[in-house]
Amino acid sequence: MKSLPEKDPGRPDHAVRGGRSPRGSRRDSGADRRAPARYLLWLLRLQWRSITAGALFGVVWMLSQALMPAAIGRAIGDGVAARDERALVTWSAVLFGLGVVQAATGAVRHRFAVYNWLAAAYRTVQLVTRQATRLGATLPKRLSAGEVVSIGLSDVSHIGDSLDIVSRASGAVVAIVVVAAMLLSTSPPLGLIVLVGVPLILAIAAPLLRPYRDRELAHRELVGELNTHATDLVAGLRVLRGIGGERLFSGRYRAESRRVRAAGVAAARAETRMNGAEVLLPGLLIALVTWAGARFAVRGEIGVGELVAFYGYAVFLIVPLKTLGEAAGKITKGMVAAGRVTALLRLDPELPGTGTARPAADSELVDIASGLVVRPGRVTALAAADPRDAQVIADRLGRYTGGEVDFGGVPLYEVADVRKRILVAVNEDRLFSGPLHESLAPDGDEAALRAAIHAACAEDVVASVGLDAHVAEAGREFSGGQQQRLRLARALVYDPDVLILVEPTSAVDAHTEARIAARLGQARVGRTTVVCTTSPLMLDRADHVAFVQDGQVIAEGTHRDLLETEPRYAATVTRGEAAERAGM
């Protein structure tokens, strides 16, 4: 059993023309993300051992078939026609041996071909996933969800196909050359027919590749757009039904589906022309070789055994010629798919990569733009008159947007592993599909998971389904409040140096919120926590409260002190109570 690529699939973007590796060796300028062909060549170089082994077994597998007509011809000519029983037995044994070799090498060739397919597809999935993680919030701004889905499902398959076909295509090329050489040695005219006919067939079929590639590319782009519309429809189905827009958007989706169908039919027409050429053109060559061989046999220039062998060669040539046509189609699709993959790999995050500084975990986090100072080891509440201001500050602190933020006196963009050290948890986060315990704690620390579930007051949710229960996509079987508590438990399990929670209790009832507020500080002892909220229950349990208005911190202190000294803060956090009193 061969292993697939390990955790690091390689880095096609590391090779830079004229650059050097850290050890001073010259980097391979071909293995980069600039062009589809370069990406496929990069995969070939990485998998050269299995590709070479597959090609070698493919050559032996195809040659064993190519030599069978010769063995059959000799058995008929030297054995049957000459009435030589020994020659008949000998060449029959040779034919049997060729069959055994073909069966054995065919199985091994197929094994390598499947491995090459899986390795190329899996490595591409790893690269796409790593790039999607690297891009973060930049990805949905630059690429639609449907395009990412298409890359992850269809394009990786076509890239695998383009490497899978190498083993059979190599055997096809060698087999054609060997058959042509055997024909030349026996009958130069027949050999010349094959030598001239094969390039002529390829030249005639070549113009069919470009329209097929163009139509396949157009079809793939439309499929990506349709996938995007589908994901948007599913995500907003309840809203659409609520406002009566379901019919309108379903009509648009229907129209887009028709466009995709039309593009698919156009691509299928082009593919059908290629498939027809794969059968027709080799068939014409075979008919010509058979006709010429029969004329030579009638004139006595070749024997009956050689005629049978020539007919066998002609029939056999269908396989390698069709394989070459199939290779052209798969490589064309692979080029289209690789173009989409390299387009994704060429995207860069809106923010540059993090640096190498590693400030201590108990360092202050300072948002210079707003004046917020988050002191270590405390629960700091951020109450904003406009909740959007709190979200903006949270994004800056987590470095999801640009801005001047210091961590331990070091600019945040110079800090290494920001995503691991500072976690921003928002209500737009999703639960992952799969076992609940894996969605909440991928590392499998059950003790930490139990403590986090307790702190998030999610014991009742877990008890109702069990930690081994399968979570549907986005956790849709849970209510909004249950999802919110499970997301909070997941954030607490991660235990980052700095945890930033944005409205973590907006969907739970007051009693549950009070318990979460009481337990959060205990769960985060010794760690830095920021809670963006205007809930009095959460604010009252915070060690420190910062009040933000118009993007600036204008007051700080405890919740009770600010209620007495800052009317604007009081109006913000008690507006619900004030409105209730006004109604009375």
Coordinates of C-alpha atoms in Angstrom, one line a residue:
M1 CA 0.0 0.0 0.0
K2 CA 1.5 3.3 -1.1
S3 CA 1.0 6.4 1.0
L4 CA -0.5 9.5 -0.3
P5 CA 1.3 12.9 0.1
E6 CA 2.0 13.8 3.7
K7 CA 0.8 16.9 5.5
D8 CA 3.0 19.2 3.4
P9 CA 1.9 18.7 -0.3
G10 CA 4.8 20.9 -1.6
R11 CA 4.9 24.6 -2.6
P12 CA 4.4 25.3 -6.3
D13 CA 4.6 29.0 -5.5
H14 CA 8.1 28.8 -4.1
A15 CA 10.0 28.5 -7.3
V16 CA 10.8 32.0 -8.6
R17 CA 12.7 32.6 -11.8
G18 CA 16.3 33.4 -10.9
G19 CA 15.7 32.9 -7.2
R20 CA 17.7 30.7 -4.8
S21 CA 16.6 28.4 -2.1
P22 CA 17.7 29.1 1.5
R23 CA 20.6 26.7 1.1
G24 CA 21.8 28.6 -2.0
S25 CA 20.8 26.0 -4.5
R26 CA 19.0 27.4 -7.6
R27 CA 15.3 26.9 -7.5
D28 CA 13.4 25.2 -10.3
S29 CA 11.9 28.1 -12.2
G30 CA 9.4 25.7 -14.0
A31 CA 7.6 24.6 -10.8
D32 CA 5.5 27.6 -10.1
R33 CA 1.9 28.8 -10.2
R34 CA 2.1 31.1 -13.2
A35 CA 0.7 28.8 -15.8
P36 CA -1.4 25.6 -16.0
A37 CA 1.3 23.7 -17.9
R38 CA 3.9 24.6 -15.3
Y39 CA 1.6 23.3 -12.6
L40 CA 1.1 20.0 -14.3
L41 CA 4.9 19.7 -14.9
W42 CA 5.5 20.5 -11.2
L43 CA 3.2 17.6 -10.3
L44 CA 5.0 15.3 -12.7
R45 CA 8.4 16.2 -11.1
L46 CA 7.1 15.6 -7.6
Q47 CA 5.7 12.2 -8.6
W48 CA 8.4 11.3 -11.0
R49 CA 9.1 7.9 -9.4
S50 CA 5.5 6.6 -9.6
I51 CA 5.0 8.3 -13.0
T52 CA 8.2 6.6 -14.4
A53 CA 7.2 3.2 -12.9
G54 CA 3.7 3.5 -14.4
A55 CA 5.1 4.5 -17.8
L56 CA 7.6 1.6 -17.8
F57 CA 4.9 -0.9 -16.9
G58 CA 2.6 0.8 -19.5
V59 CA 5.2 0.3 -22.2
V60 CA 5.7 -3.4 -21.4
W61 CA 1.9 -3.9 -21.1
M62 CA 1.3 -2.3 -24.5
L63 CA 4.3 -4.0 -26.2
S64 CA 3.1 -7.4 -25.0
Q65 CA -0.1 -6.7 -26.9
A66 CA 1.8 -5.3 -29.9
L67 CA 3.9 -8.5 -30.2
M68 CA 0.9 -10.8 -30.1
P69 CA 0.0 -10.4 -33.9
A70 CA 3.6 -11.3 -34.7
A71 CA 3.3 -14.5 -32.6
I72 CA 0.0 -15.3 -34.1
G73 CA 1.4 -14.8 -37.6
R74 CA 4.4 -17.0 -37.0
A75 CA 2.2 -19.7 -35.5
I76 CA 0.0 -19.7 -38.6
G77 CA 2.8 -19.2 -41.1
D78 CA 5.5 -21.5 -39.6
G79 CA 3.2 -23.9 -37.8
V80 CA -0.2 -24.3 -39.6
A81 CA 0.8 -23.4 -43.2
A82 CA 4.1 -25.2 -43.0
R83 CA 2.6 -28.1 -41.0
D84 CA 5.3 -27.8 -38.4
E85 CA 3.8 -29.0 -35.1
R86 CA 6.8 -28.0 -33.0
A87 CA 6.8 -24.4 -34.4
L88 CA 3.1 -24.2 -33.7
V89 CA 3.6 -25.3 -30.1
T90 CA 6.5 -22.9 -29.7
W91 CA 4.7 -19.9 -31.0
S92 CA 1.6 -20.8 -29.0
A93 CA 3.7 -20.8 -25.9
V94 CA 5.2 -17.4 -26.8
L95 CA 1.6 -16.1 -27.3
F96 CA 0.6 -17.5 -23.9
G97 CA 3.7 -15.9 -22.3
L98 CA 2.8 -12.6 -23.8
G99 CA -0.7 -12.9 -22.4
V100 CA 0.7 -13.6 -18.9
V101 CA 3.0 -10.6 -19.2
Q102 CA 0.2 -8.4 -20.4
A103 CA -2.1 -9.5 -17.5
A104 CA 0.6 -9.0 -14.8
T105 CA 2.0 -5.7 -16.1
G106 CA -1.5 -4.4 -16.8
A107 CA -2.5 -4.9 -13.1
V108 CA 0.7 -3.2 -11.9
R109 CA 0.4 -0.4 -14.4
H110 CA -3.2 0.2 -13.3
R111 CA -2.1 0.3 -9.7
F112 CA 0.5 3.0 -10.4
A113 CA -2.0 4.9 -12.6
V114 CA -4.5 5.0 -9.8
Y115 CA -1.9 6.1 -7.3
N116 CA -0.8 8.9 -9.7
W117 CA -4.4 10.0 -10.1
L118 CA -5.0 10.0 -6.3
A119 CA -1.7 11.7 -5.5
A120 CA -2.2 14.5 -8.0
A121 CA -5.8 15.1 -7.0
Y122 CA -5.1 14.8 -3.2
R123 CA -2.1 17.1 -3.5
T124 CA -4.2 19.7 -5.4
V125 CA -6.9 19.5 -2.7
Q126 CA -4.3 20.1 0.0
L127 CA -2.9 23.1 -1.9
V128 CA -6.4 24.5 -2.5
T129 CA -7.4 24.0 1.1
R130 CA -4.1 25.6 2.4
Q131 CA -4.6 28.5 0.0
A132 CA -8.2 29.0 1.1
T133 CA -7.1 29.1 4.7
R134 CA -4.3 31.5 3.9
L135 CA -6.6 33.8 2.1
G136 CA -9.1 33.9 4.9
A137 CA -11.6 36.7 4.5
T138 CA -10.0 37.6 1.1
L139 CA -11.3 34.4 -0.5
P140 CA -15.0 35.2 -0.7
K141 CA -14.2 38.7 -2.0
R142 CA -12.1 37.4 -4.9
L143 CA -13.6 34.0 -5.7
S144 CA -17.2 32.8 -5.5
A145 CA -18.1 29.8 -3.3
G146 CA -19.3 28.0 -6.4
E147 CA -15.9 28.3 -8.1
V148 CA -14.2 26.9 -5.0
V149 CA -16.6 24.0 -4.9
S150 CA -16.0 23.3 -8.6
I151 CA -12.2 23.4 -8.1
G152 CA -12.5 21.0 -5.1
L153 CA -14.8 18.5 -6.9
S154 CA -14.4 18.5 -10.7
D155 CA -11.1 20.2 -11.4
V156 CA -9.0 18.0 -9.1
S157 CA -10.5 15.0 -10.9
H158 CA -9.4 16.3 -14.3
I159 CA -5.9 17.1 -13.0
G160 CA -5.7 13.5 -11.7
D161 CA -6.8 12.2 -15.1
S162 CA -4.0 14.1 -16.9
L163 CA -1.4 12.2 -14.8
D164 CA -3.3 8.9 -14.9
I165 CA -3.1 8.8 -18.7
V166 CA 0.7 9.2 -18.8
S167 CA 1.3 5.4 -18.3
R168 CA -1.0 4.3 -21.1
A169 CA 0.1 7.2 -23.4
S170 CA 3.7 6.3 -23.0
G171 CA 3.0 2.7 -23.9
A172 CA 0.9 3.8 -26.9
V173 CA 3.8 5.9 -28.3
V174 CA 6.4 3.1 -27.9
A175 CA 4.0 0.5 -29.3
I176 CA 3.3 2.6 -32.5
V177 CA 7.0 3.0 -33.1
V178 CA 7.7 -0.7 -32.5
V179 CA 4.8 -1.8 -34.8
A180 CA 6.0 0.6 -37.5
A181 CA 9.6 -0.7 -37.2
M182 CA 8.3 -4.3 -37.6
L183 CA 6.2 -3.4 -40.6
L184 CA 9.2 -1.6 -42.2
S185 CA 11.4 -4.6 -41.7
T186 CA 8.9 -6.9 -43.2
S187 CA 7.3 -4.6 -45.8
P188 CA 8.7 -1.1 -46.2
P189 CA 5.6 0.2 -48.0
L190 CA 3.3 -0.9 -45.1
G191 CA 5.7 0.5 -42.6
L192 CA 5.7 3.9 -44.5
I193 CA 1.9 3.9 -44.5
V194 CA 2.0 3.6 -40.7
L195 CA 4.8 6.1 -40.2
V196 CA 3.1 8.7 -42.4
G197 CA -0.5 7.9 -41.3
V198 CA 0.0 8.3 -37.6
P199 CA 1.4 11.9 -37.7
L200 CA -1.3 12.7 -40.3
I201 CA -4.0 11.5 -38.0
L202 CA -2.7 13.6 -35.2
A203 CA -2.4 16.6 -37.4
I204 CA -6.0 16.3 -38.6
A205 CA -7.3 15.8 -35.0
A206 CA -5.3 18.7 -33.5
P207 CA -7.6 21.5 -34.7
L208 CA -10.5 19.8 -32.8
L209 CA -8.7 20.3 -29.4
R210 CA -8.8 24.1 -29.2
P211 CA -12.6 24.5 -29.6
Y212 CA -13.1 21.6 -27.2
R213 CA -10.8 23.3 -24.6
D214 CA -12.5 26.7 -25.0
R215 CA -16.0 25.2 -24.7
E216 CA -15.0 23.1 -21.7
L217 CA -13.5 26.2 -20.0
A218 CA -16.7 28.2 -20.7
H219 CA -18.8 25.3 -19.3
R220 CA -16.7 25.0 -16.1
E221 CA -17.0 28.8 -15.5
L222 CA -20.8 28.6 -15.8
V223 CA -20.9 25.6 -13.5
G224 CA -19.0 27.6 -10.9
E225 CA -21.4 30.5 -11.2
L226 CA -24.4 28.1 -10.9
N227 CA -22.9 26.5 -7.8
T228 CA -22.5 29.9 -6.3
H229 CA -26.2 30.7 -6.9
A230 CA -27.2 27.3 -5.4
T231 CA -25.2 27.9 -2.2
D232 CA -26.7 31.4 -1.9
L233 CA -30.2 30.1 -2.4
V234 CA -29.8 27.3 0.2
A235 CA -28.2 29.7 2.7
G236 CA -31.0 32.3 2.3
L237 CA -33.9 30.0 1.6
R238 CA -35.8 30.9 4.8
V239 CA -35.3 34.6 4.2
L240 CA -36.5 34.2 0.6
R241 CA -39.6 32.4 1.7
G242 CA -40.3 35.1 4.3
I243 CA -40.2 37.9 1.8
G244 CA -41.8 36.0 -1.0
G245 CA -38.8 36.0 -3.2
E246 CA -38.4 32.3 -3.6
R247 CA -40.2 32.2 -7.0
L248 CA -38.1 35.1 -8.4
F249 CA -34.8 33.5 -7.5
S250 CA -35.8 30.0 -8.5
G251 CA -36.6 31.5 -11.9
R252 CA -33.2 33.0 -12.1
Y253 CA -31.6 29.8 -11.1
R254 CA -33.6 28.0 -13.8
A255 CA -32.4 30.4 -16.4
E256 CA -28.8 29.9 -15.3
S257 CA -29.3 26.2 -15.4
R258 CA -30.4 26.5 -19.0
R259 CA -27.2 28.4 -19.8
V260 CA -25.1 25.7 -18.2
R261 CA -27.0 23.0 -20.1
A262 CA -26.4 24.9 -23.4
A263 CA -22.7 25.2 -22.6
G264 CA -22.5 21.6 -21.6
V265 CA -24.1 20.5 -24.9
A266 CA -21.7 22.7 -26.8
A267 CA -18.8 21.1 -25.0
A268 CA -20.3 17.6 -25.5
R269 CA -20.5 18.3 -29.3
A270 CA -16.9 19.2 -29.4
E271 CA -16.0 16.1 -27.4
T272 CA -18.2 14.0 -29.7
R273 CA -16.3 15.3 -32.7
M274 CA -13.0 14.3 -31.0
N275 CA -14.4 10.9 -30.1
G276 CA -15.6 10.4 -33.7
A277 CA -12.1 11.3 -35.0
E278 CA -10.6 8.8 -32.5
V279 CA -12.5 6.0 -34.2
L280 CA -12.8 7.2 -37.8
L281 CA -9.2 8.2 -38.5
P282 CA -7.5 5.1 -37.0
G283 CA -10.2 3.0 -38.8
L284 CA -9.2 4.5 -42.1
L285 CA -5.5 3.8 -41.4
I286 CA -6.4 0.2 -40.5
A287 CA -8.4 -0.2 -43.6
L288 CA -5.5 1.1 -45.7
V289 CA -3.0 -1.2 -44.1
T290 CA -5.3 -4.2 -44.5
W291 CA -6.0 -3.5 -48.1
A292 CA -2.3 -2.9 -48.9
G293 CA -1.3 -6.1 -47.0
A294 CA -3.9 -8.2 -48.9
R295 CA -2.6 -6.9 -52.3
F296 CA 1.0 -7.8 -51.3
A297 CA -0.2 -11.3 -50.2
V298 CA -2.0 -11.9 -53.5
R299 CA 1.2 -10.9 -55.4
G300 CA 3.2 -13.3 -53.2
E301 CA 5.4 -10.6 -51.6
I302 CA 4.3 -11.7 -48.1
G303 CA 3.1 -15.0 -46.8
V304 CA -0.2 -15.9 -45.2
G305 CA 1.2 -15.7 -41.7
E306 CA 2.6 -12.2 -42.4
L307 CA -0.8 -11.1 -43.8
V308 CA -2.5 -12.3 -40.6
A309 CA 0.1 -10.5 -38.6
F310 CA -0.4 -7.3 -40.6
Y311 CA -4.1 -7.5 -40.1
G312 CA -3.5 -8.0 -36.3
Y313 CA -1.2 -5.0 -36.3
A314 CA -3.8 -2.9 -38.0
V315 CA -6.5 -3.9 -35.5
F316 CA -4.1 -3.4 -32.6
L317 CA -3.2 0.1 -33.7
I318 CA -6.8 1.1 -32.8
V319 CA -5.8 0.8 -29.1
P320 CA -2.7 3.1 -29.1
L321 CA -4.2 5.6 -31.5
K322 CA -7.4 5.9 -29.5
T323 CA -5.3 6.1 -26.3
L324 CA -3.4 9.1 -27.8
G325 CA -6.8 10.7 -28.6
E326 CA -8.0 10.1 -25.1
A327 CA -4.7 11.5 -23.7
A328 CA -5.2 14.7 -25.8
G329 CA -8.7 15.1 -24.3
K330 CA -7.7 14.4 -20.7
I331 CA -4.7 16.7 -21.0
T332 CA -6.9 19.4 -22.4
K333 CA -9.3 19.1 -19.5
G334 CA -6.3 19.0 -17.1
M335 CA -5.0 22.2 -18.6
V336 CA -8.4 23.9 -18.1
A337 CA -8.6 22.6 -14.5
A338 CA -5.0 23.5 -13.8
G339 CA -5.7 27.0 -15.0
R340 CA -8.5 27.4 -12.5
V341 CA -6.3 26.0 -9.7
T342 CA -3.4 28.3 -10.5
A343 CA -5.7 31.3 -10.7
L344 CA -6.7 30.5 -7.1
L345 CA -3.1 29.9 -6.0
R346 CA -2.0 33.3 -7.5
L347 CA -4.4 35.2 -5.2
D348 CA -2.8 36.9 -2.3
P349 CA -4.4 37.9 1.0
E350 CA -5.4 41.6 1.4
L351 CA -3.0 41.7 4.4
P352 CA 0.6 40.7 4.1
G353 CA 1.9 37.6 5.9
T354 CA 2.8 37.7 9.6
G355 CA 6.3 38.2 10.9
T356 CA 8.6 36.3 13.3
A357 CA 8.2 38.2 16.5
R358 CA 6.9 36.2 19.5
P359 CA 5.8 38.4 22.4
A360 CA 4.8 36.7 25.7
A361 CA 1.3 35.4 26.1
D362 CA 0.7 37.9 29.0
S363 CA 1.4 41.0 26.8
E364 CA -0.9 43.9 26.4
L365 CA -2.9 44.2 23.2
V366 CA -3.4 47.8 22.1
D367 CA -5.7 49.1 19.3
I368 CA -4.1 52.4 18.6
A369 CA -6.9 53.7 16.4
S370 CA -9.5 53.4 19.1
G371 CA -7.3 53.8 22.1
L372 CA -8.3 50.4 23.5
V373 CA -5.8 48.8 25.8
V374 CA -6.5 45.1 26.6
R375 CA -4.6 44.1 29.7
P376 CA -3.4 40.5 30.0
G377 CA -5.1 38.0 32.2
R378 CA -8.4 39.9 32.5
V379 CA -11.9 39.8 31.0
T380 CA -12.3 43.1 29.1
A381 CA -15.7 44.0 27.9
L382 CA -16.1 46.3 24.9
A383 CA -19.4 48.1 24.8
A384 CA -20.1 50.2 21.7
A385 CA -22.9 52.6 21.1
D386 CA -22.9 51.3 17.5
P387 CA -22.2 47.5 17.5
R388 CA -20.4 47.9 14.1
D389 CA -17.7 49.8 15.9
A390 CA -17.0 46.9 18.2
Q391 CA -16.9 44.5 15.2
V392 CA -14.4 46.8 13.4
I393 CA -12.1 46.8 16.5
A394 CA -12.4 43.1 16.9
D395 CA -11.4 42.6 13.3
R396 CA -8.4 44.8 13.8
L397 CA -7.3 43.0 17.0
G398 CA -7.6 39.7 15.2
R399 CA -5.8 41.1 12.1
Y400 CA -8.7 40.4 9.7
T401 CA -8.4 44.0 8.6
G402 CA -5.5 46.4 8.5
G403 CA -4.8 48.9 11.3
E404 CA -2.3 49.9 13.9
V405 CA -2.4 47.2 16.6
D406 CA 0.5 46.4 19.0
F407 CA 0.9 43.1 20.9
G408 CA 3.5 43.3 23.6
G409 CA 4.9 46.5 22.1
V410 CA 5.3 44.8 18.7
P411 CA 3.2 45.7 15.6
L412 CA 0.7 42.9 15.1
Y413 CA 1.8 42.4 11.5
E414 CA 5.3 41.4 12.8
V415 CA 3.9 38.8 15.2
A416 CA 4.2 35.1 14.1
D417 CA 1.2 32.8 14.2
V418 CA -1.4 35.5 14.9
R419 CA -4.3 33.2 14.0
K420 CA -3.1 30.7 16.6
R421 CA -2.5 33.3 19.3
I422 CA -5.5 35.5 18.8
L423 CA -8.9 34.0 18.1
V424 CA -11.9 36.1 17.1
A425 CA -15.2 34.2 17.5
V426 CA -18.3 35.6 15.8
N427 CA -21.8 34.4 15.3
E428 CA -21.2 33.9 11.6
D429 CA -18.9 31.0 12.4
R430 CA -20.3 27.5 11.5
L431 CA -20.2 24.1 13.2
F432 CA -18.5 21.5 11.0
S433 CA -20.2 18.4 9.8
G434 CA -19.2 15.2 11.5
P435 CA -19.1 13.8 15.0
L436 CA -19.9 16.5 17.6
H437 CA -16.8 15.9 19.7
E438 CA -14.6 16.3 16.6
S439 CA -16.3 19.5 15.6
L440 CA -15.8 21.0 19.1
A441 CA -12.3 19.5 19.9
P442 CA -10.4 18.2 16.9
D443 CA -7.4 17.4 19.1
G444 CA -9.6 15.0 21.3
D445 CA -8.8 16.5 24.7
E446 CA -11.9 15.2 26.5
A447 CA -11.2 16.9 29.9
A448 CA -10.7 20.3 28.2
L449 CA -13.9 19.7 26.2
R450 CA -16.0 18.9 29.2
A451 CA -14.7 22.0 31.0
A452 CA -15.5 24.2 28.0
I453 CA -19.0 22.7 27.6
H454 CA -19.6 23.5 31.3
A455 CA -18.3 27.1 30.9
A456 CA -20.5 27.6 27.8
C457 CA -23.6 26.1 29.6
A458 CA -24.0 23.6 26.8
E459 CA -24.3 20.5 29.0
D460 CA -28.0 20.1 28.1
V461 CA -27.3 20.3 24.4
V462 CA -24.6 17.7 24.5
A463 CA -26.7 15.5 26.8
S464 CA -29.6 15.5 24.4
V465 CA -27.6 14.2 21.4
G466 CA -24.3 12.8 22.8
L467 CA -20.7 13.7 21.9
D468 CA -20.7 11.0 19.2
A469 CA -23.8 12.4 17.5
H470 CA -23.3 13.4 13.8
V471 CA -23.6 17.1 13.2
A472 CA -25.3 18.1 10.0
E473 CA -23.8 20.8 7.7
A474 CA -23.6 24.1 9.7
G475 CA -25.2 22.4 12.7
R476 CA -28.7 23.2 11.4
E477 CA -30.3 20.6 13.7
F478 CA -29.6 22.9 16.6
S479 CA -31.4 26.1 17.5
G480 CA -29.7 29.5 17.3
G481 CA -29.0 29.6 21.0
Q482 CA -27.7 26.0 21.0
Q483 CA -25.4 26.7 18.1
Q484 CA -24.1 29.8 19.9
R485 CA -23.2 27.9 23.1
L486 CA -21.5 25.1 21.1
R487 CA -19.5 27.7 19.2
L488 CA -18.5 29.3 22.5
A489 CA -17.4 25.9 23.8
R490 CA -15.3 25.3 20.7
A491 CA -13.6 28.6 21.1
L492 CA -12.9 27.9 24.8
V493 CA -11.4 24.5 24.0
Y494 CA -8.9 26.1 21.6
D495 CA -7.6 28.2 24.6
P496 CA -5.8 30.9 22.7
D497 CA -3.6 33.6 24.3
V498 CA -6.2 36.2 23.4
L499 CA -9.9 35.2 22.9
I500 CA -12.2 37.9 21.4
L501 CA -15.9 37.0 21.6
V502 CA -18.4 39.1 19.5
E503 CA -21.9 39.1 21.1
P504 CA -21.4 35.5 22.4
T505 CA -24.8 35.4 24.2
S506 CA -27.1 37.3 21.9
A507 CA -29.3 34.3 21.2
V508 CA -29.6 32.7 24.7
D509 CA -32.1 33.4 27.5
A510 CA -31.2 35.6 30.5
H511 CA -30.7 32.7 32.9
T512 CA -28.3 30.9 30.6
E513 CA -26.5 34.2 29.9
A514 CA -26.0 34.9 33.6
R515 CA -24.5 31.4 34.1
I516 CA -22.2 31.9 31.1
A517 CA -21.1 35.3 32.4
A518 CA -20.3 33.8 35.8
R519 CA -18.3 30.9 34.3
L520 CA -16.4 32.7 31.5
G521 CA -13.9 34.4 33.8
Q522 CA -13.2 31.1 35.6
A523 CA -12.6 29.3 32.4
R524 CA -10.2 32.0 31.2
V525 CA -8.1 32.5 34.3
G526 CA -4.6 33.6 33.3
R527 CA -5.7 34.3 29.8
T528 CA -6.7 37.5 28.0
T529 CA -10.4 37.8 27.0
V530 CA -12.3 40.5 25.2
V531 CA -16.1 40.4 25.0
C532 CA -17.9 42.7 22.6
T533 CA -21.3 43.1 24.1
T534 CA -23.9 45.6 25.5
S535 CA -25.5 42.9 27.8
P536 CA -25.6 44.2 31.4
L537 CA -25.2 40.6 32.6
M538 CA -22.0 40.1 30.7
L539 CA -20.7 43.6 31.5
D540 CA -21.3 43.3 35.2
R541 CA -19.0 40.2 35.3
A542 CA -16.2 41.8 33.3
D543 CA -13.0 42.9 35.1
H544 CA -12.8 46.0 33.0
V545 CA -15.2 47.8 30.6
A546 CA -14.3 50.1 27.7
F547 CA -17.1 52.2 26.2
V548 CA -16.7 53.1 22.5
Q549 CA -18.5 55.8 20.6
D550 CA -17.7 56.8 17.0
G551 CA -14.8 54.3 17.0
Q552 CA -13.0 55.8 20.0
V553 CA -12.8 54.6 23.6
I554 CA -14.4 57.5 25.6
A555 CA -14.8 56.0 29.0
E556 CA -13.4 53.0 31.0
G557 CA -14.0 51.4 34.3
T558 CA -16.2 48.8 35.9
H559 CA -19.8 48.4 34.7
R560 CA -21.3 49.8 37.9
D561 CA -19.0 52.8 37.9
L562 CA -19.8 53.6 34.3
L563 CA -23.5 53.4 34.9
E564 CA -23.2 56.1 37.5
T565 CA -20.6 58.4 35.8
E566 CA -21.2 58.0 32.0
P567 CA -24.8 58.8 30.9
R568 CA -24.1 57.7 27.3
Y569 CA -22.9 54.3 28.5
A570 CA -26.0 53.9 30.7
A571 CA -28.2 54.8 27.7
T572 CA -26.5 52.2 25.6
V573 CA -26.6 49.3 27.9
T574 CA -30.0 49.9 29.5
R575 CA -31.9 51.0 26.4
G576 CA -34.1 48.0 26.6
E577 CA -35.1 48.7 30.2
A578 CA -35.7 52.4 29.4
A579 CA -37.9 51.5 26.5
E580 CA -39.8 49.1 28.8
R581 CA -40.4 51.8 31.4
A582 CA -41.5 54.2 28.7
G583 CA -44.1 51.7 27.5
M584 CA -45.4 51.4 31.0

